[in-house]
């Protein structure tokens, strides 16, 4: 038996173990928990020492379980020309993704509010470049700084933080939350177009 074959088998086994831990973490998160590494290890049927070899901390494990997209752009191809359609496409994607993965998003929000490393996905503003791209048609007229400020406001309107407040505090149903988030996005874009940059 060749060493390459053995190495290939070990690599596949390591990937399976990692995938089992992530799947168990996602199940616990979906059930409303913010699990620690040992709880995930137990749920996956994997020893604690082994689990800690893959994920040294709760933050690292939950970041791996966080729903990711490697997309550099979420605009359709070809992208719309109208600014409101471009922003609506990005906002619709972000709002839908947050709603679809709400348990994981909430777990990451809970974790990000604590004393944890800054590398958490929720703290990295991954939707900001998507909104900046959507706002490209007005960059020359309002300037890069105003585009960035508007992108931050749009992300805030679409994110899990707003969704949690609208559902848990305001008591809106999921569809109402998404509709109101989209309305806020539209209002922000309209206001930005009406008001010259300061």
Backbone as JSON Lines, residues from 0, in Angstrom:
{"i":0,"aa":"X","n":[0.86,-1.18,0.0],"ca":[0.0,0.0,0.0],"c":[0.9,1.25,0.0]}
{"i":1,"aa":"X","n":[0.66,2.16,-0.92],"ca":[1.54,3.32,-1.06],"c":[1.26,4.35,0.01]}
{"i":2,"aa":"X","n":[2.3,5.17,0.28],"ca":[2.15,6.27,1.25],"c":[1.13,7.29,0.76]}
{"i":3,"aa":"X","n":[1.09,7.53,-0.56],"ca":[0.13,8.48,-1.12],"c":[-1.3,8.03,-0.82]}
{"i":4,"aa":"X","n":[-1.55,6.71,-0.96],"ca":[-2.87,6.17,-0.68],"c":[-3.23,6.37,0.79]}
{"i":5,"aa":"X","n":[-2.27,6.07,1.68],"ca":[-2.51,6.24,3.11],"c":[-2.77,7.71,3.46]}
{"i":6,"aa":"X","n":[-1.97,8.61,2.9],"ca":[-2.15,10.04,3.17],"c":[-3.52,10.51,2.67]}
{"i":7,"aa":"X","n":[-3.91,10.02,1.5],"ca":[-5.2,10.38,0.92],"c":[-6.33,9.92,1.84]}
{"i":8,"aa":"X","n":[-6.21,8.71,2.38],"ca":[-7.22,8.19,3.3],"c":[-7.29,8.99,4.58]}
{"i":9,"aa":"X","n":[-6.13,9.39,5.12],"ca":[-6.1,10.21,6.34],"c":[-6.75,11.57,6.09]}
{"i":10,"aa":"X","n":[-6.45,12.14,4.95],"ca":[-7.02,13.45,4.61],"c":[-8.54,13.37,4.54]}
{"i":11,"aa":"X","n":[-9.04,12.3,3.89],"ca":[-10.5,12.13,3.79],"c":[-11.12,11.93,5.18]}
{"i":12,"aa":"X","n":[-10.45,11.14,6.04],"ca":[-10.95,10.9,7.39],"c":[-10.99,12.21,8.19]}
{"i":13,"aa":"X","n":[-9.93,13.01,8.07],"ca":[-9.9,14.31,8.77],"c":[-11.03,15.21,8.3]}
{"i":14,"aa":"X","n":[-11.28,15.21,7.0],"ca":[-12.35,16.04,6.46],"c":[-13.71,15.55,6.96]}
{"i":15,"aa":"X","n":[-13.88,14.21,7.02],"ca":[-15.15,13.66,7.54],"c":[-15.35,14.05,8.99]}
{"i":16,"aa":"X","n":[-14.3,13.96,9.8],"ca":[-14.4,14.33,11.22],"c":[-14.76,15.8,11.35]}
{"i":17,"aa":"X","n":[-14.09,16.64,10.61],"ca":[-14.38,18.09,10.64],"c":[-15.84,18.34,10.23]}
{"i":18,"aa":"X","n":[-16.26,17.69,9.15],"ca":[-17.64,17.86,8.66],"c":[-18.66,17.4,9.7]}
{"i":19,"aa":"X","n":[-18.34,16.29,10.41],"ca":[-19.25,15.79,11.46],"c":[-19.4,16.81,12.58]}
{"i":20,"aa":"X","n":[-18.29,17.42,12.97],"ca":[-18.34,18.43,14.03],"c":[-19.14,19.65,13.59]}
{"i":21,"aa":"X","n":[-18.94,20.09,12.38],"ca":[-19.68,21.25,11.87],"c":[-21.16,20.93,11.76]}
{"i":22,"aa":"X","n":[-21.49,19.74,11.26],"ca":[-22.9,19.35,11.14],"c":[-23.57,19.29,12.51]}
{"i":23,"aa":"X","n":[-22.87,18.74,13.51],"ca":[-23.42,18.66,14.86],"c":[-23.61,20.07,15.44]}
{"i":24,"aa":"X","n":[-22.64,20.94,15.2],"ca":[-22.76,22.32,15.68],"c":[-23.97,22.99,15.06]}
{"i":25,"aa":"X","n":[-24.17,22.81,13.77],"ca":[-25.32,23.43,13.09],"c":[-26.65,22.91,13.63]}
{"i":26,"aa":"X","n":[-26.69,21.61,13.92],"ca":[-27.93,21.04,14.5],"c":[-28.23,21.65,15.86]}
{"i":27,"aa":"X","n":[-27.2,21.77,16.7],"ca":[-27.4,22.35,18.03],"c":[-27.79,23.83,17.93]}
{"i":28,"aa":"X","n":[-27.18,24.53,17.0],"ca":[-27.51,25.94,16.8],"c":[-28.95,26.08,16.33]}
{"i":29,"aa":"X","n":[-29.36,25.23,15.4],"ca":[-30.73,25.27,14.89],"c":[-31.73,25.0,16.0]}
{"i":30,"aa":"X","n":[-31.33,24.21,16.99],"ca":[-32.2,23.92,18.14],"c":[-32.21,25.07,19.15]}
{"i":31,"aa":"X","n":[-31.44,26.12,18.87],"ca":[-31.46,27.31,19.73],"c":[-30.3,27.42,20.69]}
{"i":32,"aa":"X","n":[-29.32,26.54,20.57],"ca":[-28.18,26.55,21.48],"c":[-27.03,27.36,20.87]}
{"i":33,"aa":"X","n":[-26.11,27.78,21.72],"ca":[-24.82,28.34,21.27],"c":[-23.78,27.4,21.86]}
{"i":34,"aa":"X","n":[-23.55,26.27,21.2],"ca":[-22.82,25.17,21.83],"c":[-21.33,25.42,22.01]}
{"i":35,"aa":"X","n":[-20.79,24.81,23.07],"ca":[-19.35,24.81,23.31],"c":[-18.75,23.61,22.56]}
{"i":36,"aa":"X","n":[-17.45,23.61,22.42],"ca":[-16.78,22.54,21.66],"c":[-17.09,21.17,22.25]}
{"i":37,"aa":"X","n":[-17.1,21.08,23.6],"ca":[-17.35,19.76,24.21],"c":[-18.77,19.26,23.93]}
{"i":38,"aa":"X","n":[-19.73,20.17,23.9],"ca":[-21.12,19.78,23.6],"c":[-21.24,19.29,22.17]}
{"i":39,"aa":"X","n":[-20.56,19.94,21.26],"ca":[-20.58,19.53,19.86],"c":[-19.88,18.18,19.7]}
{"i":40,"aa":"X","n":[-18.77,18.0,20.39],"ca":[-18.05,16.72,20.34],"c":[-18.96,15.58,20.79]}
{"i":41,"aa":"X","n":[-19.66,15.79,21.91],"ca":[-20.56,14.75,22.41],"c":[-21.67,14.46,21.41]}
{"i":42,"aa":"X","n":[-22.27,15.51,20.83],"ca":[-23.36,15.32,19.87],"c":[-22.87,14.6,18.61]}
{"i":43,"aa":"X","n":[-21.62,14.83,18.24],"ca":[-21.06,14.2,17.03],"c":[-20.5,12.81,17.3]}
{"i":44,"aa":"X","n":[-20.39,12.43,18.6],"ca":[-19.81,11.14,18.93],"c":[-18.31,11.11,18.73]}
{"i":45,"aa":"X","n":[-17.69,12.25,18.96],"ca":[-16.24,12.4,18.77],"c":[-15.64,12.81,20.11]}
{"i":46,"aa":"X","n":[-14.46,12.31,20.42],"ca":[-13.86,12.63,21.71],"c":[-13.54,14.13,21.8]}
{"i":47,"aa":"X","n":[-13.56,14.64,23.05],"ca":[-13.24,16.05,23.26],"c":[-11.84,16.42,22.77]}
{"i":48,"aa":"X","n":[-10.81,15.63,23.11],"ca":[-9.47,15.98,22.63],"c":[-9.4,16.07,21.1]}
{"i":49,"aa":"X","n":[-10.09,15.14,20.42],"ca":[-10.1,15.18,18.96],"c":[-10.8,16.44,18.47]}
{"i":50,"aa":"X","n":[-11.94,16.77,19.06],"ca":[-12.68,17.97,18.65],"c":[-11.83,19.22,18.83]}
{"i":51,"aa":"X","n":[-11.1,19.28,19.95],"ca":[-10.26,20.46,20.2],"c":[-9.06,20.52,19.25]}
{"i":52,"aa":"X","n":[-8.67,19.39,18.67],"ca":[-7.61,19.43,17.66],"c":[-8.1,20.13,16.39]}
{"i":53,"aa":"X","n":[-9.4,20.02,16.14],"ca":[-9.98,20.65,14.95],"c":[-10.39,22.1,15.22]}
{"i":54,"aa":"X","n":[-10.94,22.33,16.4],"ca":[-11.44,23.67,16.76],"c":[-10.98,23.99,18.17]}
{"i":55,"aa":"X","n":[-10.05,24.93,18.29],"ca":[-9.44,25.24,19.58],"c":[-10.36,26.04,20.5]}
{"i":56,"aa":"X","n":[-11.43,26.62,19.94],"ca":[-12.31,27.43,20.76],"c":[-13.73,27.39,20.21]}
{"i":57,"aa":"X","n":[-14.67,27.82,21.04],"ca":[-16.07,27.93,20.62],"c":[-16.19,28.88,19.44]}
{"i":58,"aa":"X","n":[-15.49,30.01,19.5],"ca":[-15.58,31.0,18.43],"c":[-15.13,30.4,17.1]}
{"i":59,"aa":"X","n":[-14.05,29.64,17.13],"ca":[-13.53,29.02,15.92],"c":[-14.52,28.01,15.34]}
{"i":60,"aa":"X","n":[-15.14,27.22,16.22],"ca":[-16.11,26.23,15.78],"c":[-17.36,26.9,15.2]}
{"i":61,"aa":"X","n":[-17.88,27.9,15.9],"ca":[-19.09,28.55,15.42],"c":[-18.83,29.33,14.13]}
{"i":62,"aa":"X","n":[-17.63,29.87,13.99],"ca":[-17.29,30.56,12.74],"c":[-17.29,29.56,11.58]}
{"i":63,"aa":"X","n":[-16.83,28.34,11.83],"ca":[-16.83,27.31,10.79],"c":[-18.25,26.86,10.45]}
{"i":64,"aa":"X","n":[-19.14,26.91,11.44],"ca":[-20.53,26.5,11.22],"c":[-21.39,27.61,10.62]}
{"i":65,"aa":"X","n":[-20.83,28.81,10.57],"ca":[-21.55,29.98,10.05],"c":[-21.79,29.81,8.55]}
{"i":66,"aa":"X","n":[-23.0,30.16,8.06],"ca":[-23.27,30.0,6.63],"c":[-22.43,30.99,5.82]}
{"i":67,"aa":"X","n":[-21.6,30.49,4.96],"ca":[-20.69,31.33,4.2],"c":[-21.06,31.39,2.73]}
{"i":68,"aa":"X","n":[-20.66,32.46,2.11],"ca":[-20.69,32.51,0.66],"c":[-19.38,33.14,0.22]}
{"i":69,"aa":"X","n":[-18.75,32.53,-0.74],"ca":[-17.5,33.08,-1.25],"c":[-17.73,34.06,-2.38]}
{"i":70,"aa":"X","n":[-18.99,34.43,-2.61],"ca":[-19.31,35.29,-3.75],"c":[-18.67,36.66,-3.63]}
{"i":71,"aa":"X","n":[-17.99,37.07,-4.69],"ca":[-17.44,38.42,-4.73],"c":[-18.53,39.41,-5.09]}
{"i":72,"aa":"X","n":[-19.56,38.92,-5.76],"ca":[-20.69,39.76,-6.16],"c":[-21.96,38.93,-6.05]}
{"i":73,"aa":"X","n":[-23.06,39.58,-5.7],"ca":[-24.35,38.88,-5.68],"c":[-25.33,39.54,-6.66]}
{"i":74,"aa":"X","n":[-24.82,40.45,-7.49],"ca":[-25.66,41.04,-8.52],"c":[-25.92,40.0,-9.6]}
{"i":75,"aa":"X","n":[-27.1,40.04,-10.22],"ca":[-27.35,39.12,-11.33],"c":[-26.44,39.45,-12.51]}
{"i":76,"aa":"X","n":[-26.29,38.5,-13.41],"ca":[-25.47,38.7,-14.6],"c":[-26.38,38.64,-15.83]}
{"i":77,"aa":"X","n":[-26.52,39.73,-16.56],"ca":[-25.87,41.03,-16.38],"c":[-26.56,41.81,-15.25]}
{"i":78,"aa":"X","n":[-25.79,42.7,-14.59],"ca":[-26.39,43.47,-13.5],"c":[-27.36,44.52,-14.03]}
{"i":79,"aa":"X","n":[-28.4,44.83,-13.25],"ca":[-29.34,45.89,-13.68],"c":[-28.62,47.23,-13.79]}
{"i":80,"aa":"X","n":[-29.14,48.1,-14.62],"ca":[-28.56,49.44,-14.73],"c":[-29.13,50.37,-13.67]}
{"i":81,"aa":"X","n":[-30.42,50.22,-13.39],"ca":[-31.08,51.13,-12.44],"c":[-30.55,50.9,-11.03]}
{"i":82,"aa":"X","n":[-30.21,51.99,-10.35],"ca":[-29.62,51.9,-9.01],"c":[-30.53,51.16,-8.04]}
{"i":83,"aa":"X","n":[-31.83,51.5,-8.04],"ca":[-32.74,50.87,-7.08],"c":[-32.83,49.36,-7.29]}
{"i":84,"aa":"X","n":[-32.75,48.91,-8.55],"ca":[-32.8,47.48,-8.84],"c":[-31.5,46.79,-8.39]}
{"i":85,"aa":"X","n":[-30.38,47.47,-8.57],"ca":[-29.09,46.91,-8.15],"c":[-29.06,46.72,-6.63]}
{"i":86,"aa":"X","n":[-29.48,47.77,-5.91],"ca":[-29.47,47.7,-4.45],"c":[-30.5,46.68,-3.97]}
{"i":87,"aa":"X","n":[-31.67,46.65,-4.61],"ca":[-32.71,45.7,-4.2],"c":[-32.24,44.26,-4.39]}
{"i":88,"aa":"X","n":[-31.46,44.0,-5.44],"ca":[-30.96,42.65,-5.68],"c":[-30.02,42.22,-4.56]}
{"i":89,"aa":"X","n":[-29.12,43.11,-4.17],"ca":[-28.19,42.78,-3.08],"c":[-28.94,42.65,-1.77]}
{"i":90,"aa":"X","n":[-29.83,43.6,-1.49],"ca":[-30.59,43.56,-0.23],"c":[-31.44,42.3,-0.16]}
{"i":91,"aa":"X","n":[-32.07,41.93,-1.26],"ca":[-32.88,40.72,-1.28],"c":[-32.06,39.48,-0.97]}
{"i":92,"aa":"X","n":[-30.84,39.43,-1.52],"ca":[-29.96,38.3,-1.25],"c":[-29.58,38.26,0.23]}
{"i":93,"aa":"X","n":[-29.16,39.41,0.78],"ca":[-28.71,39.45,2.18],"c":[-29.86,39.14,3.12]}
{"i":94,"aa":"X","n":[-31.01,39.77,2.91],"ca":[-32.17,39.54,3.78],"c":[-32.59,38.07,3.71]}
{"i":95,"aa":"X","n":[-32.63,37.5,2.52],"ca":[-33.01,36.1,2.36],"c":[-32.04,35.16,3.03]}
{"i":96,"aa":"X","n":[-30.76,35.47,2.9],"ca":[-29.72,34.63,3.52],"c":[-29.8,34.67,5.04]}
{"i":97,"aa":"X","n":[-30.04,35.87,5.58],"ca":[-30.18,35.99,7.04],"c":[-31.4,35.22,7.52]}
{"i":98,"aa":"X","n":[-32.53,35.35,6.82],"ca":[-33.74,34.64,7.22],"c":[-33.54,33.12,7.11]}
{"i":99,"aa":"X","n":[-32.93,32.68,6.04],"ca":[-32.73,31.25,5.8],"c":[-31.82,30.61,6.86]}
{"i":100,"aa":"X","n":[-30.84,31.38,7.33],"ca":[-29.87,30.86,8.29],"c":[-29.98,31.56,9.64]}
{"i":101,"aa":"X","n":[-31.19,31.91,10.01],"ca":[-31.39,32.72,11.22],"c":[-30.81,32.09,12.49]}
{"i":102,"aa":"X","n":[-30.97,30.79,12.74],"ca":[-30.38,30.24,13.97],"c":[-28.86,30.43,14.04]}
{"i":103,"aa":"X","n":[-28.16,30.16,12.92],"ca":[-26.71,30.34,12.91],"c":[-26.35,31.81,13.05]}
{"i":104,"aa":"X","n":[-27.13,32.67,12.41],"ca":[-26.88,34.12,12.49],"c":[-27.06,34.6,13.93]}
{"i":105,"aa":"X","n":[-28.09,34.11,14.6],"ca":[-28.32,34.51,15.99],"c":[-27.19,34.01,16.91]}
{"i":106,"aa":"X","n":[-26.74,32.79,16.66],"ca":[-25.64,32.25,17.48],"c":[-24.39,33.1,17.3]}
{"i":107,"aa":"X","n":[-24.1,33.48,16.07],"ca":[-22.92,34.3,15.81],"c":[-23.1,35.7,16.42]}
{"i":108,"aa":"X","n":[-24.32,36.22,16.39],"ca":[-24.58,37.52,17.0],"c":[-24.33,37.45,18.5]}
{"i":109,"aa":"X","n":[-24.84,36.4,19.17],"ca":[-24.6,36.24,20.61],"c":[-23.11,36.2,20.9]}
{"i":110,"aa":"X","n":[-22.39,35.43,20.11],"ca":[-20.96,35.29,20.32],"c":[-20.22,36.6,20.03]}
{"i":111,"aa":"X","n":[-20.63,37.3,19.0],"ca":[-19.92,38.53,18.62],"c":[-20.11,39.65,19.63]}
{"i":112,"aa":"X","n":[-21.13,39.54,20.46],"ca":[-21.37,40.56,21.49],"c":[-20.46,40.37,22.7]}
{"i":113,"aa":"X","n":[-19.8,39.24,22.78],"ca":[-18.92,38.95,23.91],"c":[-17.48,39.3,23.6]}
{"i":114,"aa":"X","n":[-16.62,38.9,24.52],"ca":[-15.18,39.15,24.37],"c":[-14.56,38.03,23.54]}
{"i":115,"aa":"X","n":[-14.64,38.18,22.24],"ca":[-14.12,37.15,21.35],"c":[-13.25,37.79,20.27]}
{"i":116,"aa":"X","n":[-12.46,36.99,19.57],"ca":[-11.61,37.56,18.52],"c":[-12.41,38.3,17.45]}
{"i":117,"aa":"X","n":[-11.78,39.27,16.84],"ca":[-12.45,40.11,15.85],"c":[-12.68,39.38,14.53]}
{"i":118,"aa":"X","n":[-12.14,38.17,14.38],"ca":[-12.23,37.47,13.11],"c":[-13.59,36.83,12.85]}
{"i":119,"aa":"X","n":[-14.53,36.96,13.76],"ca":[-15.84,36.36,13.55],"c":[-16.47,36.9,12.27]}
{"i":120,"aa":"X","n":[-17.14,36.03,11.48],"ca":[-17.72,36.48,10.22],"c":[-18.66,37.68,10.38]}
{"i":121,"aa":"X","n":[-19.47,37.69,11.46],"ca":[-20.43,38.77,11.63],"c":[-19.74,40.11,11.83]}
{"i":122,"aa":"X","n":[-18.51,40.09,12.29],"ca":[-17.78,41.34,12.54],"c":[-16.98,41.8,11.31]}
{"i":123,"aa":"X","n":[-17.03,41.04,10.24],"ca":[-16.17,41.36,9.11],"c":[-16.87,42.16,8.02]}
{"i":124,"aa":"X","n":[-18.15,42.41,8.14],"ca":[-18.84,43.25,7.18],"c":[-18.78,42.73,5.75]}
{"i":125,"aa":"X","n":[-19.04,41.44,5.58],"ca":[-18.87,40.83,4.26],"c":[-19.87,41.34,3.23]}
{"i":126,"aa":"X","n":[-21.01,41.86,3.67],"ca":[-22.0,42.38,2.71],"c":[-21.66,43.78,2.23]}
{"i":127,"aa":"X","n":[-20.78,44.48,2.93],"ca":[-20.46,45.87,2.58],"c":[-19.96,45.99,1.13]}
{"i":128,"aa":"X","n":[-18.99,45.16,0.69],"ca":[-18.53,45.29,-0.71],"c":[-19.63,45.04,-1.73]}
{"i":129,"aa":"X","n":[-20.59,44.16,-1.39],"ca":[-21.7,43.92,-2.32],"c":[-22.52,45.19,-2.5]}
{"i":130,"aa":"X","n":[-22.78,45.89,-1.39],"ca":[-23.54,47.14,-1.5],"c":[-22.73,48.22,-2.19]}
{"i":131,"aa":"X","n":[-21.44,48.28,-1.92],"ca":[-20.59,49.27,-2.6],"c":[-20.65,49.04,-4.11]}
{"i":132,"aa":"X","n":[-20.58,47.78,-4.52],"ca":[-20.67,47.47,-5.95],"c":[-22.02,47.89,-6.52]}
{"i":133,"aa":"X","n":[-23.09,47.62,-5.78],"ca":[-24.43,48.01,-6.25],"c":[-24.55,49.52,-6.4]}
{"i":134,"aa":"X","n":[-23.85,50.26,-5.55],"ca":[-23.92,51.73,-5.56],"c":[-22.94,52.37,-6.54]}
{"i":135,"aa":"X","n":[-22.18,51.58,-7.27],"ca":[-21.16,52.11,-8.19],"c":[-21.68,53.2,-9.13]}
{"i":136,"aa":"X","n":[-22.91,53.08,-9.66],"ca":[-23.37,54.12,-10.59],"c":[-23.44,55.54,-9.99]}
{"i":137,"aa":"X","n":[-23.5,55.66,-8.67],"ca":[-23.57,57.01,-8.08],"c":[-22.28,57.4,-7.37]}
{"i":138,"aa":"X","n":[-21.25,56.57,-7.48],"ca":[-20.0,56.86,-6.78],"c":[-19.39,58.18,-7.22]}
{"i":139,"aa":"X","n":[-19.42,58.46,-8.52],"ca":[-18.83,59.72,-9.01],"c":[-19.6,60.93,-8.51]}
{"i":140,"aa":"X","n":[-20.92,60.8,-8.41],"ca":[-21.72,61.97,-8.03],"c":[-21.75,62.22,-6.52]}
{"i":141,"aa":"X","n":[-21.66,61.17,-5.69],"ca":[-21.73,61.41,-4.24],"c":[-20.4,61.17,-3.53]}
{"i":142,"aa":"X","n":[-19.44,60.54,-4.22],"ca":[-18.13,60.33,-3.63],"c":[-18.03,59.01,-2.88]}
{"i":143,"aa":"X","n":[-16.8,58.5,-2.8],"ca":[-16.55,57.2,-2.18],"c":[-16.94,57.15,-0.7]}
{"i":144,"aa":"X","n":[-16.7,58.23,0.02],"ca":[-17.02,58.25,1.45],"c":[-18.53,58.12,1.67]}
{"i":145,"aa":"X","n":[-19.3,58.84,0.86],"ca":[-20.76,58.76,0.98],"c":[-21.28,57.4,0.56]}
{"i":146,"aa":"X","n":[-20.65,56.81,-0.47],"ca":[-21.03,55.45,-0.89],"c":[-20.79,54.48,0.25]}
{"i":147,"aa":"X","n":[-19.63,54.58,0.9],"ca":[-19.31,53.67,2.0],"c":[-20.29,53.85,3.16]}
{"i":148,"aa":"X","n":[-20.61,55.1,3.48],"ca":[-21.56,55.36,4.57],"c":[-22.93,54.77,4.24]}
{"i":149,"aa":"X","n":[-23.38,54.93,2.99],"ca":[-24.67,54.37,2.59],"c":[-24.62,52.84,2.62]}
{"i":150,"aa":"X","n":[-23.51,52.26,2.19],"ca":[-23.37,50.79,2.23],"c":[-23.48,50.28,3.66]}
{"i":151,"aa":"X","n":[-22.89,51.0,4.62],"ca":[-23.0,50.61,6.03],"c":[-24.45,50.67,6.49]}
{"i":152,"aa":"X","n":[-25.16,51.74,6.12],"ca":[-26.56,51.88,6.52],"c":[-27.42,50.77,5.9]}
{"i":153,"aa":"X","n":[-27.14,50.44,4.65],"ca":[-27.91,49.38,3.98],"c":[-27.66,48.04,4.64]}
{"i":154,"aa":"X","n":[-26.4,47.76,4.97],"ca":[-26.08,46.5,5.67],"c":[-26.78,46.44,7.01]}
{"i":155,"aa":"X","n":[-26.8,47.57,7.73],"ca":[-27.47,47.6,9.04],"c":[-28.95,47.3,8.9]}
{"i":156,"aa":"X","n":[-29.58,47.81,7.85],"ca":[-31.01,47.58,7.64],"c":[-31.32,46.12,7.32]}
{"i":157,"aa":"X","n":[-30.36,45.43,6.69],"ca":[-30.6,44.06,6.21],"c":[-30.16,42.97,7.18]}
{"i":158,"aa":"X","n":[-29.37,43.32,8.18],"ca":[-28.69,42.31,8.98],"c":[-29.52,41.63,10.05]}
{"i":159,"aa":"X","n":[-28.87,40.68,10.7],"ca":[-29.52,39.9,11.77],"c":[-29.88,40.78,12.95]}
{"i":160,"aa":"X","n":[-29.08,41.82,13.2],"ca":[-29.36,42.69,14.35],"c":[-30.74,43.33,14.2]}
{"i":161,"aa":"X","n":[-31.02,43.85,13.0],"ca":[-32.32,44.48,12.72],"c":[-33.42,43.44,12.73]}
{"i":162,"aa":"X","n":[-33.12,42.28,12.17],"ca":[-34.12,41.2,12.13],"c":[-34.52,40.77,13.54]}
{"i":163,"aa":"X","n":[-33.54,40.63,14.43],"ca":[-33.83,40.23,15.81],"c":[-34.72,41.27,16.48]}
{"i":164,"aa":"X","n":[-34.39,42.54,16.31],"ca":[-35.19,43.59,16.95],"c":[-36.61,43.59,16.41]}
{"i":165,"aa":"X","n":[-36.75,43.52,15.08],"ca":[-38.09,43.59,14.48],"c":[-38.95,42.38,14.85]}
{"i":166,"aa":"X","n":[-38.32,41.21,15.0],"ca":[-39.11,40.03,15.34],"c":[-39.31,39.89,16.85]}
{"i":167,"aa":"X","n":[-38.23,40.05,17.63],"ca":[-38.31,39.79,19.06],"c":[-38.9,40.94,19.85]}
{"i":168,"aa":"X","n":[-38.62,42.16,19.45],"ca":[-39.11,43.32,20.19],"c":[-40.39,43.87,19.56]}
{"i":169,"aa":"X","n":[-40.35,44.08,18.23],"ca":[-41.53,44.65,17.57],"c":[-42.61,43.6,17.33]}
{"i":170,"aa":"X","n":[-42.25,42.33,17.38],"ca":[-43.25,41.26,17.26],"c":[-43.74,41.0,15.86]}
{"i":171,"aa":"X","n":[-42.96,41.35,14.84],"ca":[-43.4,41.12,13.46],"c":[-43.16,39.67,13.04]}
{"i":172,"aa":"X","n":[-44.0,39.2,12.14],"ca":[-43.84,37.86,11.57],"c":[-42.66,37.88,10.59]}
{"i":173,"aa":"X","n":[-42.06,36.71,10.29],"ca":[-40.88,36.68,9.42],"c":[-41.06,37.41,8.08]}
{"i":174,"aa":"X","n":[-42.19,37.21,7.42],"ca":[-42.4,37.87,6.13],"c":[-42.51,39.39,6.31]}
{"i":175,"aa":"X","n":[-43.12,39.82,7.41],"ca":[-43.22,41.26,7.69],"c":[-41.85,41.86,7.96]}
{"i":176,"aa":"X","n":[-41.01,41.12,8.65],"ca":[-39.65,41.59,8.94],"c":[-38.91,41.81,7.62]}
{"i":177,"aa":"X","n":[-38.93,40.83,6.74],"ca":[-38.23,40.94,5.46],"c":[-38.77,42.1,4.64]}
{"i":178,"aa":"X","n":[-40.09,42.25,4.61],"ca":[-40.7,43.34,3.84],"c":[-40.29,44.7,4.4]}
{"i":179,"aa":"X","n":[-40.26,44.83,5.73],"ca":[-39.89,46.11,6.34],"c":[-38.4,46.39,6.11]}
{"i":180,"aa":"X","n":[-37.57,45.36,6.17],"ca":[-36.15,45.56,5.89],"c":[-35.96,46.06,4.45]}
{"i":181,"aa":"X","n":[-36.68,45.47,3.5],"ca":[-36.57,45.92,2.11],"c":[-37.08,47.36,1.98]}
{"i":182,"aa":"X","n":[-38.14,47.71,2.69],"ca":[-38.65,49.08,2.66],"c":[-37.61,50.06,3.2]}
{"i":183,"aa":"X","n":[-36.92,49.68,4.28],"ca":[-35.87,50.54,4.84],"c":[-34.75,50.76,3.82]}
{"i":184,"aa":"X","n":[-34.39,49.7,3.11],"ca":[-33.36,49.81,2.08],"c":[-33.8,50.81,1.02]}
{"i":185,"aa":"X","n":[-35.02,50.66,0.54],"ca":[-35.54,51.58,-0.49],"c":[-35.54,53.02,0.01]}
{"i":186,"aa":"X","n":[-35.95,53.22,1.27],"ca":[-35.99,54.57,1.84],"c":[-34.59,55.17,1.96]}
{"i":187,"aa":"X","n":[-33.63,54.36,2.34],"ca":[-32.25,54.85,2.46],"c":[-31.69,55.28,1.11]}
{"i":188,"aa":"X","n":[-31.94,54.49,0.08],"ca":[-31.45,54.83,-1.25],"c":[-32.12,56.1,-1.75]}
{"i":189,"aa":"X","n":[-33.42,56.19,-1.57],"ca":[-34.16,57.39,-2.0],"c":[-33.63,58.63,-1.29]}
{"i":190,"aa":"X","n":[-33.43,58.54,0.0],"ca":[-32.92,59.67,0.78],"c":[-31.52,60.06,0.34]}
{"i":191,"aa":"X","n":[-30.67,59.08,0.08],"ca":[-29.31,59.37,-0.36],"c":[-29.31,60.11,-1.7]}
{"i":192,"aa":"X","n":[-30.23,59.75,-2.58],"ca":[-30.29,60.41,-3.88],"c":[-30.85,61.83,-3.78]}
{"i":193,"aa":"X","n":[-31.69,62.06,-2.77],"ca":[-32.29,63.39,-2.59],"c":[-31.38,64.36,-1.88]}
{"i":194,"aa":"X","n":[-30.52,63.83,-1.04],"ca":[-29.68,64.68,-0.16],"c":[-28.26,64.71,-0.68]}
{"i":195,"aa":"X","n":[-27.73,65.88,-0.99],"ca":[-26.34,65.95,-1.43],"c":[-25.39,65.54,-0.32]}
{"i":196,"aa":"X","n":[-24.25,64.94,-0.66],"ca":[-23.31,64.52,0.37],"c":[-22.8,65.7,1.19]}
{"i":197,"aa":"X","n":[-22.51,65.45,2.47],"ca":[-22.04,66.51,3.35],"c":[-20.57,66.38,3.65]}
